């Protein structure tokens, strides 16, 4: 760059720093006078009088005159003083001042319209951003709702599968139970009793009680667990025993699925082969229900007497 060009750039930057109306276009080489506000340059208002303009010019001229301006080079000082003189010339000329005021008003209107346009544009952008955020939020909520719905459907499917598997398991057990009943497999019943009867419940007692239903084969006794298995040779006899209301008051009875091994095996002690198998003892016969009732009452009475005697010891 030449020295004159460099000085001009320095001058432009100084003018721009001191007077904000000098725009970027001015620094890029456009006519600087188009971007200078003469009122601001002199430091006066737009309604300043002729005397106020002259006074302001004199005060500025003291500092900007090339002979007194020591801060700038002579070339820069000369251009600044020339600009100052131009400001006084335009503002003291009524025609030029009117034309300048008209341009100033046009610039203000232009800035005002631009500010309004910028405000509207900013509002539009805010509204668009708001709609976009609402749309994203709606999509996110819909996605979360679909995810929750899918999870709930899967939970219902899992629960349905679980219930179906449980029901199928129950159906298999029922089918097994019915098959065993149809083939006569339910011939053994399991009985339990309370602790207060433990002293009087013996193998002979159970044989006496259950022989009346006919077809009793043997009894397996477990005194420690207060339970026993009574085997019959038919499911019909076992059903009669388990449905007897009087025995149901003394014992808790249920079918033992599957037959126990044949023979009178004692759970807690070795088998005494010298004893007679209960199956070889004929069941008691009753001519009527009264005799049967009397027999049962006699056996139960003996059980109660034995229990009382045990407590008295």
PDB file of C-alpha atoms in Angstrom:
ATOM      1  CA  UNK A   1       0.000   0.000   0.000  1.00  0.00           C
ATOM      2  CA  UNK A   2       1.154   3.594  -0.691  1.00  0.00           C
ATOM      3  CA  UNK A   3       1.692   6.037   2.139  1.00  0.00           C
ATOM      4  CA  UNK A   4      -1.346   8.123   1.056  1.00  0.00           C
ATOM      5  CA  UNK A   5      -3.558   5.051   1.002  1.00  0.00           C
ATOM      6  CA  UNK A   6      -2.350   3.965   4.435  1.00  0.00           C
ATOM      7  CA  UNK A   7      -2.998   7.465   5.804  1.00  0.00           C
ATOM      8  CA  UNK A   8      -6.487   7.400   4.359  1.00  0.00           C
ATOM      9  CA  UNK A   9      -7.206   4.082   6.091  1.00  0.00           C
ATOM     10  CA  UNK A  10      -5.959   5.460   9.386  1.00  0.00           C
ATOM     11  CA  UNK A  11      -8.173   8.496   8.962  1.00  0.00           C
ATOM     12  CA  UNK A  12     -11.211   6.357   8.230  1.00  0.00           C
ATOM     13  CA  UNK A  13     -10.636   4.218  11.292  1.00  0.00           C
ATOM     14  CA  UNK A  14     -10.284   7.276  13.516  1.00  0.00           C
ATOM     15  CA  UNK A  15     -13.485   8.804  12.140  1.00  0.00           C
ATOM     16  CA  UNK A  16     -15.297   5.525  12.663  1.00  0.00           C
ATOM     17  CA  UNK A  17     -14.008   5.227  16.235  1.00  0.00           C
ATOM     18  CA  UNK A  18     -15.092   8.745  17.121  1.00  0.00           C
ATOM     19  CA  UNK A  19     -18.376   8.852  15.200  1.00  0.00           C
ATOM     20  CA  UNK A  20     -20.489   5.737  15.109  1.00  0.00           C
ATOM     21  CA  UNK A  21     -22.377   6.674  11.923  1.00  0.00           C
ATOM     22  CA  UNK A  22     -19.374   5.754   9.776  1.00  0.00           C
ATOM     23  CA  UNK A  23     -20.409   2.276   8.569  1.00  0.00           C
ATOM     24  CA  UNK A  24     -18.485  -0.746   7.386  1.00  0.00           C
ATOM     25  CA  UNK A  25     -19.163   0.221   3.778  1.00  0.00           C
ATOM     26  CA  UNK A  26     -17.260   3.448   4.394  1.00  0.00           C
ATOM     27  CA  UNK A  27     -14.229   1.479   5.591  1.00  0.00           C
ATOM     28  CA  UNK A  28     -14.458  -0.689   2.503  1.00  0.00           C
ATOM     29  CA  UNK A  29     -13.880   2.311   0.224  1.00  0.00           C
ATOM     30  CA  UNK A  30     -17.313   3.845  -0.301  1.00  0.00           C
ATOM     31  CA  UNK A  31     -17.838   7.621  -0.105  1.00  0.00           C
ATOM     32  CA  UNK A  32     -17.346   8.386   3.568  1.00  0.00           C
ATOM     33  CA  UNK A  33     -19.478  11.520   3.423  1.00  0.00           C
ATOM     34  CA  UNK A  34     -22.531   9.357   2.765  1.00  0.00           C
ATOM     35  CA  UNK A  35     -22.013   7.728   6.148  1.00  0.00           C
ATOM     36  CA  UNK A  36     -21.093  10.697   8.333  1.00  0.00           C
ATOM     37  CA  UNK A  37     -23.652  12.422  10.545  1.00  0.00           C
ATOM     38  CA  UNK A  38     -22.565  16.070  10.490  1.00  0.00           C
ATOM     39  CA  UNK A  39     -24.489  16.839  13.685  1.00  0.00           C
ATOM     40  CA  UNK A  40     -22.669  14.102  15.577  1.00  0.00           C
ATOM     41  CA  UNK A  41     -19.370  15.145  14.096  1.00  0.00           C
ATOM     42  CA  UNK A  42     -19.784  18.657  15.571  1.00  0.00           C
ATOM     43  CA  UNK A  43     -21.392  17.306  18.751  1.00  0.00           C
ATOM     44  CA  UNK A  44     -24.680  19.220  18.351  1.00  0.00           C
ATOM     45  CA  UNK A  45     -28.361  18.340  18.058  1.00  0.00           C
ATOM     46  CA  UNK A  46     -30.390  18.314  14.865  1.00  0.00           C
ATOM     47  CA  UNK A  47     -32.195  21.494  16.001  1.00  0.00           C
ATOM     48  CA  UNK A  48     -28.984  23.475  16.577  1.00  0.00           C
ATOM     49  CA  UNK A  49     -28.995  27.127  15.519  1.00  0.00           C
ATOM     50  CA  UNK A  50     -26.466  28.865  13.250  1.00  0.00           C
ATOM     51  CA  UNK A  51     -24.580  30.320  16.211  1.00  0.00           C
ATOM     52  CA  UNK A  52     -24.439  26.925  17.924  1.00  0.00           C
ATOM     53  CA  UNK A  53     -23.055  25.378  14.722  1.00  0.00           C
ATOM     54  CA  UNK A  54     -20.317  28.036  14.413  1.00  0.00           C
ATOM     55  CA  UNK A  55     -19.378  27.720  18.073  1.00  0.00           C
ATOM     56  CA  UNK A  56     -19.102  23.957  17.821  1.00  0.00           C
ATOM     57  CA  UNK A  57     -16.976  24.314  14.684  1.00  0.00           C
ATOM     58  CA  UNK A  58     -14.533  26.661  16.406  1.00  0.00           C
ATOM     59  CA  UNK A  59     -14.104  24.345  19.362  1.00  0.00           C
ATOM     60  CA  UNK A  60     -13.395  21.353  17.129  1.00  0.00           C
ATOM     61  CA  UNK A  61     -11.114  23.370  14.850  1.00  0.00           C
ATOM     62  CA  UNK A  62      -8.711  24.079  17.746  1.00  0.00           C
ATOM     63  CA  UNK A  63      -7.989  20.379  18.056  1.00  0.00           C
ATOM     64  CA  UNK A  64      -8.329  19.308  14.417  1.00  0.00           C
ATOM     65  CA  UNK A  65      -6.393  22.086  12.653  1.00  0.00           C
ATOM     66  CA  UNK A  66      -3.204  20.648  11.093  1.00  0.00           C
ATOM     67  CA  UNK A  67      -1.111  23.243  12.908  1.00  0.00           C
ATOM     68  CA  UNK A  68      -2.424  22.247  16.368  1.00  0.00           C
ATOM     69  CA  UNK A  69      -3.167  18.514  15.824  1.00  0.00           C
ATOM     70  CA  UNK A  70      -0.069  16.745  17.107  1.00  0.00           C
ATOM     71  CA  UNK A  71      -1.676  13.313  17.488  1.00  0.00           C
ATOM     72  CA  UNK A  72      -2.067  12.622  13.763  1.00  0.00           C
ATOM     73  CA  UNK A  73       0.144  12.913  10.763  1.00  0.00           C
ATOM     74  CA  UNK A  74      -0.221  16.046   8.682  1.00  0.00           C
ATOM     75  CA  UNK A  75      -2.087  14.211   5.944  1.00  0.00           C
ATOM     76  CA  UNK A  76      -4.572  12.665   8.390  1.00  0.00           C
ATOM     77  CA  UNK A  77      -4.975  15.953  10.239  1.00  0.00           C
ATOM     78  CA  UNK A  78      -5.628  17.762   6.934  1.00  0.00           C
ATOM     79  CA  UNK A  79      -8.365  15.309   5.937  1.00  0.00           C
ATOM     80  CA  UNK A  80      -9.999  15.501   9.386  1.00  0.00           C
ATOM     81  CA  UNK A  81      -9.998  19.296   9.285  1.00  0.00           C
ATOM     82  CA  UNK A  82     -11.412  19.206   5.773  1.00  0.00           C
ATOM     83  CA  UNK A  83     -14.249  16.958   6.996  1.00  0.00           C
ATOM     84  CA  UNK A  84     -14.927  19.357   9.866  1.00  0.00           C
ATOM     85  CA  UNK A  85     -15.091  22.298   7.464  1.00  0.00           C
ATOM     86  CA  UNK A  86     -17.451  20.294   5.237  1.00  0.00           C
ATOM     87  CA  UNK A  87     -19.781  19.728   8.206  1.00  0.00           C
ATOM     88  CA  UNK A  88     -20.009  23.482   8.899  1.00  0.00           C
ATOM     89  CA  UNK A  89     -20.547  24.244   5.212  1.00  0.00           C
ATOM     90  CA  UNK A  90     -23.467  21.811   4.840  1.00  0.00           C
ATOM     91  CA  UNK A  91     -25.204  22.731   8.092  1.00  0.00           C
ATOM     92  CA  UNK A  92     -24.966  26.499   7.465  1.00  0.00           C
ATOM     93  CA  UNK A  93     -26.455  26.092   3.975  1.00  0.00           C
ATOM     94  CA  UNK A  94     -30.250  25.810   4.316  1.00  0.00           C
ATOM     95  CA  UNK A  95     -30.698  23.785   1.122  1.00  0.00           C
ATOM     96  CA  UNK A  96     -27.882  21.345   1.853  1.00  0.00           C
ATOM     97  CA  UNK A  97     -28.970  21.035   5.480  1.00  0.00           C
ATOM     98  CA  UNK A  98     -32.574  20.317   4.412  1.00  0.00           C
ATOM     99  CA  UNK A  99     -31.352  17.663   1.976  1.00  0.00           C
ATOM    100  CA  UNK A 100     -29.136  16.159   4.695  1.00  0.00           C
ATOM    101  CA  UNK A 101     -32.040  16.145   7.193  1.00  0.00           C
ATOM    102  CA  UNK A 102     -34.210  14.396   4.603  1.00  0.00           C
ATOM    103  CA  UNK A 103     -31.538  11.713   4.146  1.00  0.00           C
ATOM    104  CA  UNK A 104     -31.210  11.355   7.921  1.00  0.00           C
ATOM    105  CA  UNK A 105     -34.953  10.872   8.283  1.00  0.00           C
ATOM    106  CA  UNK A 106     -34.908   8.336   5.447  1.00  0.00           C
ATOM    107  CA  UNK A 107     -32.080   6.467   7.174  1.00  0.00           C
ATOM    108  CA  UNK A 108     -33.969   6.495  10.484  1.00  0.00           C
ATOM    109  CA  UNK A 109     -37.093   5.166   8.758  1.00  0.00           C
ATOM    110  CA  UNK A 110     -34.978   2.544   7.071  1.00  0.00           C
ATOM    111  CA  UNK A 111     -33.403   1.524  10.400  1.00  0.00           C
ATOM    112  CA  UNK A 112     -36.843   1.513  12.013  1.00  0.00           C
ATOM    113  CA  UNK A 113     -38.277  -0.711   9.288  1.00  0.00           C
ATOM    114  CA  UNK A 114     -35.264  -2.959   9.527  1.00  0.00           C
ATOM    115  CA  UNK A 115     -35.664  -3.179  13.303  1.00  0.00           C
ATOM    116  CA  UNK A 116     -39.368  -4.014  12.882  1.00  0.00           C
ATOM    117  CA  UNK A 117     -38.516  -6.588  10.236  1.00  0.00           C
ATOM    118  CA  UNK A 118     -35.846  -8.077  12.479  1.00  0.00           C
ATOM    119  CA  UNK A 119     -38.344  -8.199  15.363  1.00  0.00           C
ATOM    120  CA  UNK A 120     -40.947  -9.940  13.210  1.00  0.00           C
ATOM    121  CA  UNK A 121     -38.347 -12.324  11.845  1.00  0.00           C
ATOM    122  CA  UNK A 122     -37.132 -13.090  15.352  1.00  0.00           C
ATOM    123  CA  UNK A 123     -40.726 -13.715  16.481  1.00  0.00           C
ATOM    124  CA  UNK A 124     -41.277 -16.006  13.494  1.00  0.00           C
ATOM    125  CA  UNK A 125     -38.095 -17.910  14.276  1.00  0.00           C
ATOM    126  CA  UNK A 126     -39.118 -18.232  17.928  1.00  0.00           C
ATOM    127  CA  UNK A 127     -42.537 -19.498  16.856  1.00  0.00           C
ATOM    128  CA  UNK A 128     -40.984 -21.983  14.452  1.00  0.00           C
ATOM    129  CA  UNK A 129     -38.569 -23.193  17.155  1.00  0.00           C
ATOM    130  CA  UNK A 130     -41.466 -23.530  19.580  1.00  0.00           C
ATOM    131  CA  UNK A 131     -43.483 -25.562  17.072  1.00  0.00           C
ATOM    132  CA  UNK A 132     -40.460 -27.696  16.302  1.00  0.00           C
ATOM    133  CA  UNK A 133     -39.883 -28.342  20.017  1.00  0.00           C
ATOM    134  CA  UNK A 134     -43.554 -29.174  20.487  1.00  0.00           C
ATOM    135  CA  UNK A 135     -43.395 -31.550  17.525  1.00  0.00           C
ATOM    136  CA  UNK A 136     -40.289 -33.247  18.921  1.00  0.00           C
ATOM    137  CA  UNK A 137     -41.902 -33.490  22.346  1.00  0.00           C
ATOM    138  CA  UNK A 138     -45.071 -34.973  20.837  1.00  0.00           C
ATOM    139  CA  UNK A 139     -43.042 -37.516  18.860  1.00  0.00           C
ATOM    140  CA  UNK A 140     -41.074 -38.424  21.977  1.00  0.00           C
ATOM    141  CA  UNK A 141     -44.263 -38.883  24.000  1.00  0.00           C
ATOM    142  CA  UNK A 142     -45.780 -41.009  21.232  1.00  0.00           C
ATOM    143  CA  UNK A 143     -42.632 -43.113  21.094  1.00  0.00           C
ATOM    144  CA  UNK A 144     -42.667 -43.566  24.868  1.00  0.00           C
ATOM    145  CA  UNK A 145     -46.376 -44.426  24.773  1.00  0.00           C
ATOM    146  CA  UNK A 146     -45.728 -47.059  22.084  1.00  0.00           C
ATOM    147  CA  UNK A 147     -42.867 -48.476  24.129  1.00  0.00           C
ATOM    148  CA  UNK A 148     -45.065 -48.649  27.248  1.00  0.00           C
ATOM    149  CA  UNK A 149     -47.867 -50.254  25.242  1.00  0.00           C
ATOM    150  CA  UNK A 150     -45.506 -52.849  23.787  1.00  0.00           C
ATOM    151  CA  UNK A 151     -44.122 -53.571  27.253  1.00  0.00           C
ATOM    152  CA  UNK A 152     -47.634 -54.005  28.675  1.00  0.00           C
ATOM    153  CA  UNK A 153     -48.585 -56.292  25.790  1.00  0.00           C
ATOM    154  CA  UNK A 154     -45.470 -58.390  26.407  1.00  0.00           C
ATOM    155  CA  UNK A 155     -46.271 -58.525  30.117  1.00  0.00           C
ATOM    156  CA  UNK A 156     -49.806 -59.691  29.320  1.00  0.00           C
ATOM    157  CA  UNK A 157     -48.428 -62.310  26.948  1.00  0.00           C
ATOM    158  CA  UNK A 158     -45.970 -63.569  29.549  1.00  0.00           C
ATOM    159  CA  UNK A 159     -48.676 -63.677  32.192  1.00  0.00           C
ATOM    160  CA  UNK A 160     -51.005 -65.442  29.764  1.00  0.00           C
ATOM    161  CA  UNK A 161     -48.300 -68.003  28.937  1.00  0.00           C
ATOM    162  CA  UNK A 162     -47.639 -68.526  32.630  1.00  0.00           C
ATOM    163  CA  UNK A 163     -51.312 -69.038  33.404  1.00  0.00           C
ATOM    164  CA  UNK A 164     -51.690 -71.336  30.405  1.00  0.00           C
ATOM    165  CA  UNK A 165     -48.689 -73.415  31.483  1.00  0.00           C
ATOM    166  CA  UNK A 166     -50.055 -73.631  35.031  1.00  0.00           C
ATOM    167  CA  UNK A 167     -53.464 -74.637  33.713  1.00  0.00           C
ATOM    168  CA  UNK A 168     -51.889 -77.238  31.417  1.00  0.00           C
ATOM    169  CA  UNK A 169     -49.949 -78.604  34.377  1.00  0.00           C
ATOM    170  CA  UNK A 170     -53.160 -78.818  36.392  1.00  0.00           C
ATOM    171  CA  UNK A 171     -54.896 -80.507  33.466  1.00  0.00           C
ATOM    172  CA  UNK A 172     -52.089 -83.065  33.245  1.00  0.00           C
ATOM    173  CA  UNK A 173     -52.377 -83.786  36.967  1.00  0.00           C
ATOM    174  CA  UNK A 174     -56.155 -84.084  36.694  1.00  0.00           C
ATOM    175  CA  UNK A 175     -55.824 -86.398  33.684  1.00  0.00           C
ATOM    176  CA  UNK A 176     -53.338 -88.516  35.610  1.00  0.00           C
ATOM    177  CA  UNK A 177     -55.711 -88.605  38.574  1.00  0.00           C
ATOM    178  CA  UNK A 178     -58.643 -89.627  36.392  1.00  0.00           C
ATOM    179  CA  UNK A 179     -56.584 -92.295  34.610  1.00  0.00           C
ATOM    180  CA  UNK A 180     -55.510 -93.742  37.925  1.00  0.00           C
ATOM    181  CA  UNK A 181     -59.103 -93.707  39.124  1.00  0.00           C
ATOM    182  CA  UNK A 182     -60.320 -95.416  35.959  1.00  0.00           C
ATOM    183  CA  UNK A 183     -57.674 -98.142  36.187  1.00  0.00           C
ATOM    184  CA  UNK A 184     -58.222 -98.717  39.891  1.00  0.00           C
ATOM    185  CA  UNK A 185     -54.892 -97.165  40.907  1.00  0.00           C
ATOM    186  CA  UNK A 186     -56.398 -95.149  43.759  1.00  0.00           C
ATOM    187  CA  UNK A 187     -56.456 -98.013  46.230  1.00  0.00           C
ATOM    188  CA  UNK A 188     -54.295 -96.493  48.970  1.00  0.00           C
ATOM    189  CA  UNK A 189     -55.310 -93.698  51.318  1.00  0.00           C
ATOM    190  CA  UNK A 190     -53.093 -91.569  53.521  1.00  0.00           C
ATOM    191  CA  UNK A 191     -54.352 -90.644  56.971  1.00  0.00           C
ATOM    192  CA  UNK A 192     -53.032 -88.142  59.519  1.00  0.00           C
ATOM    193  CA  UNK A 193     -54.080 -87.434  63.102  1.00  0.00           C
ATOM    194  CA  UNK A 194     -53.466 -84.872  65.815  1.00  0.00           C
ATOM    195  CA  UNK A 195     -50.879 -85.254  68.563  1.00  0.00           C
ATOM    196  CA  UNK A 196     -53.464 -85.987  71.269  1.00  0.00           C
ATOM    197  CA  UNK A 197     -54.361 -89.252  69.528  1.00  0.00           C
ATOM    198  CA  UNK A 198     -50.768 -90.420  69.020  1.00  0.00           C
ATOM    199  CA  UNK A 199     -50.720 -92.630  72.118  1.00  0.00           C
ATOM    200  CA  UNK A 200     -53.796 -94.638  71.117  1.00  0.00           C
ATOM    201  CA  UNK A 201     -53.292 -94.884  67.347  1.00  0.00           C
ATOM    202  CA  UNK A 202     -51.786 -98.280  66.685  1.00  0.00           C
ATOM    203  CA  UNK A 203     -51.680-100.570  63.728  1.00  0.00           C
ATOM    204  CA  UNK A 204     -54.328-102.837  65.235  1.00  0.00           C
ATOM    205  CA  UNK A 205     -56.586 -99.852  65.890  1.00  0.00           C
ATOM    206  CA  UNK A 206     -56.360 -98.697  62.282  1.00  0.00           C
ATOM    207  CA  UNK A 207     -56.958-102.234  60.982  1.00  0.00           C
ATOM    208  CA  UNK A 208     -60.072-102.512  63.158  1.00  0.00           C
ATOM    209  CA  UNK A 209     -61.422 -99.215  61.876  1.00  0.00           C
ATOM    210  CA  UNK A 210     -60.745 -99.724  58.166  1.00  0.00           C
ATOM    211  CA  UNK A 211     -61.464-103.461  57.874  1.00  0.00           C
ATOM    212  CA  UNK A 212     -65.186-102.712  57.838  1.00  0.00           C
ATOM    213  CA  UNK A 213     -64.949-101.283  54.304  1.00  0.00           C
ATOM    214  CA  UNK A 214     -63.721-104.628  52.931  1.00  0.00           C
ATOM    215  CA  UNK A 215     -60.711-105.427  50.810  1.00  0.00           C
ATOM    216  CA  UNK A 216     -58.137-103.962  53.205  1.00  0.00           C
ATOM    217  CA  UNK A 217     -54.729-105.441  52.458  1.00  0.00           C
ATOM    218  CA  UNK A 218     -52.282-103.868  54.908  1.00  0.00           C
ATOM    219  CA  UNK A 219     -51.422-100.774  56.980  1.00  0.00           C
ATOM    220  CA  UNK A 220     -48.117 -98.871  57.026  1.00  0.00           C
ATOM    221  CA  UNK A 221     -47.731 -96.889  60.263  1.00  0.00           C
ATOM    222  CA  UNK A 222     -45.355 -94.012  60.994  1.00  0.00           C
ATOM    223  CA  UNK A 223     -46.015 -92.877  64.607  1.00  0.00           C
ATOM    224  CA  UNK A 224     -43.315 -90.190  64.573  1.00  0.00           C
ATOM    225  CA  UNK A 225     -44.963 -88.350  61.696  1.00  0.00           C
ATOM    226  CA  UNK A 226     -48.461 -89.222  62.968  1.00  0.00           C
ATOM    227  CA  UNK A 227     -49.495 -90.737  59.672  1.00  0.00           C
ATOM    228  CA  UNK A 228     -50.254 -94.058  58.050  1.00  0.00           C
ATOM    229  CA  UNK A 229     -51.015 -95.605  54.675  1.00  0.00           C
ATOM    230  CA  UNK A 230     -53.956 -97.999  54.381  1.00  0.00           C
ATOM    231  CA  UNK A 231     -53.969-100.163  51.242  1.00  0.00           C
ATOM    232  CA  UNK A 232     -57.118-101.722  49.759  1.00  0.00           C
ATOM    233  CA  UNK A 233     -57.478-104.167  46.921  1.00  0.00           C
ATOM    234  CA  UNK A 234     -59.942-101.914  45.078  1.00  0.00           C
ATOM    235  CA  UNK A 235     -60.541 -98.224  44.604  1.00  0.00           C
ATOM    236  CA  UNK A 236     -64.177 -98.755  45.589  1.00  0.00           C
ATOM    237  CA  UNK A 237     -63.243 -99.830  49.131  1.00  0.00           C
ATOM    238  CA  UNK A 238     -60.723 -96.982  49.412  1.00  0.00           C
ATOM    239  CA  UNK A 239     -63.390 -94.470  48.297  1.00  0.00           C
ATOM    240  CA  UNK A 240     -65.831 -95.769  50.925  1.00  0.00           C
ATOM    241  CA  UNK A 241     -63.210 -95.306  53.643  1.00  0.00           C
ATOM    242  CA  UNK A 242     -62.153 -91.814  52.571  1.00  0.00           C
ATOM    243  CA  UNK A 243     -65.784 -90.648  52.323  1.00  0.00           C
ATOM    244  CA  UNK A 244     -66.785 -91.913  55.769  1.00  0.00           C
ATOM    245  CA  UNK A 245     -67.972 -88.880  57.759  1.00  0.00           C
ATOM    246  CA  UNK A 246     -67.244 -90.301  61.211  1.00  0.00           C
ATOM    247  CA  UNK A 247     -63.635 -91.148  60.380  1.00  0.00           C
ATOM    248  CA  UNK A 248     -63.232 -87.730  58.750  1.00  0.00           C
ATOM    249  CA  UNK A 249     -63.808 -86.168  62.180  1.00  0.00           C
ATOM    250  CA  UNK A 250     -60.881 -88.116  63.661  1.00  0.00           C
ATOM    251  CA  UNK A 251     -58.451 -88.197  60.733  1.00  0.00           C
ATOM    252  CA  UNK A 252     -57.352 -86.133  57.808  1.00  0.00           C
ATOM    253  CA  UNK A 253     -57.618 -88.496  54.834  1.00  0.00           C
ATOM    254  CA  UNK A 254     -56.560 -88.266  51.202  1.00  0.00           C
ATOM    255  CA  UNK A 255     -55.662 -90.579  48.346  1.00  0.00           C
ATOM    256  CA  UNK A 256     -52.027 -91.643  48.084  1.00  0.00           C
ATOM    257  CA  UNK A 257     -51.393 -91.628  44.340  1.00  0.00           C
ATOM    258  CA  UNK A 258     -50.010 -94.998  43.272  1.00  0.00           C
ATOM    259  CA  UNK A 259     -50.098 -98.338  45.080  1.00  0.00           C
ATOM    260  CA  UNK A 260     -47.742 -99.215  47.924  1.00  0.00           C
ATOM    261  CA  UNK A 261     -45.723-102.419  47.674  1.00  0.00           C
ATOM    262  CA  UNK A 262     -47.732-105.531  48.635  1.00  0.00           C
ATOM    263  CA  UNK A 263     -47.264-106.998  52.088  1.00  0.00           C
ATOM    264  CA  UNK A 264     -47.657-105.614  55.646  1.00  0.00           C
ATOM    265  CA  UNK A 265     -44.441-103.506  55.824  1.00  0.00           C
ATOM    266  CA  UNK A 266     -43.972-101.369  58.952  1.00  0.00           C
ATOM    267  CA  UNK A 267     -42.243 -98.018  58.258  1.00  0.00           C
ATOM    268  CA  UNK A 268     -40.358 -97.833  61.573  1.00  0.00           C
ATOM    269  CA  UNK A 269     -39.698-101.456  62.500  1.00  0.00           C
ATOM    270  CA  UNK A 270     -38.893-104.700  60.748  1.00  0.00           C
ATOM    271  CA  UNK A 271     -41.682-106.854  59.362  1.00  0.00           C
ATOM    272  CA  UNK A 272     -42.806-109.644  61.731  1.00  0.00           C
ATOM    273  CA  UNK A 273     -43.630-112.432  59.289  1.00  0.00           C
ATOM    274  CA  UNK A 274     -45.293-114.485  62.050  1.00  0.00           C
ATOM    275  CA  UNK A 275     -48.181-112.047  62.195  1.00  0.00           C
ATOM    276  CA  UNK A 276     -51.264-112.737  60.217  1.00  0.00           C
ATOM    277  CA  UNK A 277     -51.826-110.448  57.244  1.00  0.00           C
ATOM    278  CA  UNK A 278     -54.838-108.156  57.771  1.00  0.00           C
ATOM    279  CA  UNK A 279     -56.029-109.210  54.318  1.00  0.00           C
ATOM    280  CA  UNK A 280     -56.549-112.759  55.677  1.00  0.00           C
ATOM    281  CA  UNK A 281     -58.826-111.497  58.452  1.00  0.00           C
ATOM    282  CA  UNK A 282     -62.388-111.334  57.193  1.00  0.00           C
ATOM    283  CA  UNK A 283     -64.002-107.927  57.588  1.00  0.00           C
ATOM    284  CA  UNK A 284     -66.751-107.632  60.201  1.00  0.00           C
ATOM    285  CA  UNK A 285     -70.248-108.113  58.869  1.00  0.00           C
ATOM    286  CA  UNK A 286     -73.210-106.037  59.983  1.00  0.00           C
ATOM    287  CA  UNK A 287     -76.829-106.930  59.531  1.00  0.00           C
ATOM    288  CA  UNK A 288     -77.851-103.287  59.533  1.00  0.00           C
ATOM    289  CA  UNK A 289     -76.507 -99.772  59.921  1.00  0.00           C
ATOM    290  CA  UNK A 290     -77.229 -99.776  63.641  1.00  0.00           C
ATOM    291  CA  UNK A 291     -74.783-102.624  64.233  1.00  0.00           C
ATOM    292  CA  UNK A 292     -72.181-100.836  62.107  1.00  0.00           C
ATOM    293  CA  UNK A 293     -72.694 -97.626  64.080  1.00  0.00           C
ATOM    294  CA  UNK A 294     -72.381 -99.494  67.376  1.00  0.00           C
ATOM    295  CA  UNK A 295     -69.075-101.032  66.235  1.00  0.00           C
ATOM    296  CA  UNK A 296     -67.599 -97.678  65.259  1.00  0.00           C
ATOM    297  CA  UNK A 297     -68.747 -96.068  68.511  1.00  0.00           C
ATOM    298  CA  UNK A 298     -67.139 -98.878  70.485  1.00  0.00           C
ATOM    299  CA  UNK A 299     -63.776 -98.479  68.742  1.00  0.00           C
ATOM    300  CA  UNK A 300     -63.758 -94.681  69.071  1.00  0.00           C
ATOM    301  CA  UNK A 301     -64.785 -94.948  72.722  1.00  0.00           C
ATOM    302  CA  UNK A 302     -61.839 -97.263  73.393  1.00  0.00           C
ATOM    303  CA  UNK A 303     -59.540 -94.731  71.715  1.00  0.00           C
ATOM    304  CA  UNK A 304     -60.820 -91.940  73.967  1.00  0.00           C
ATOM    305  CA  UNK A 305     -60.478 -94.111  77.097  1.00  0.00           C
ATOM    306  CA  UNK A 306     -56.902 -94.955  76.174  1.00  0.00           C
ATOM    307  CA  UNK A 307     -56.135 -91.269  75.617  1.00  0.00           C
ATOM    308  CA  UNK A 308     -57.638 -90.349  79.032  1.00  0.00           C
ATOM    309  CA  UNK A 309     -55.631 -93.090  80.706  1.00  0.00           C
ATOM    310  CA  UNK A 310     -52.460 -91.839  79.031  1.00  0.00           C
ATOM    311  CA  UNK A 311     -53.039 -88.315  80.307  1.00  0.00           C
ATOM    312  CA  UNK A 312     -53.787 -89.593  83.852  1.00  0.00           C
ATOM    313  CA  UNK A 313     -50.358 -91.292  84.069  1.00  0.00           C
TER     314      UNK A 313
END
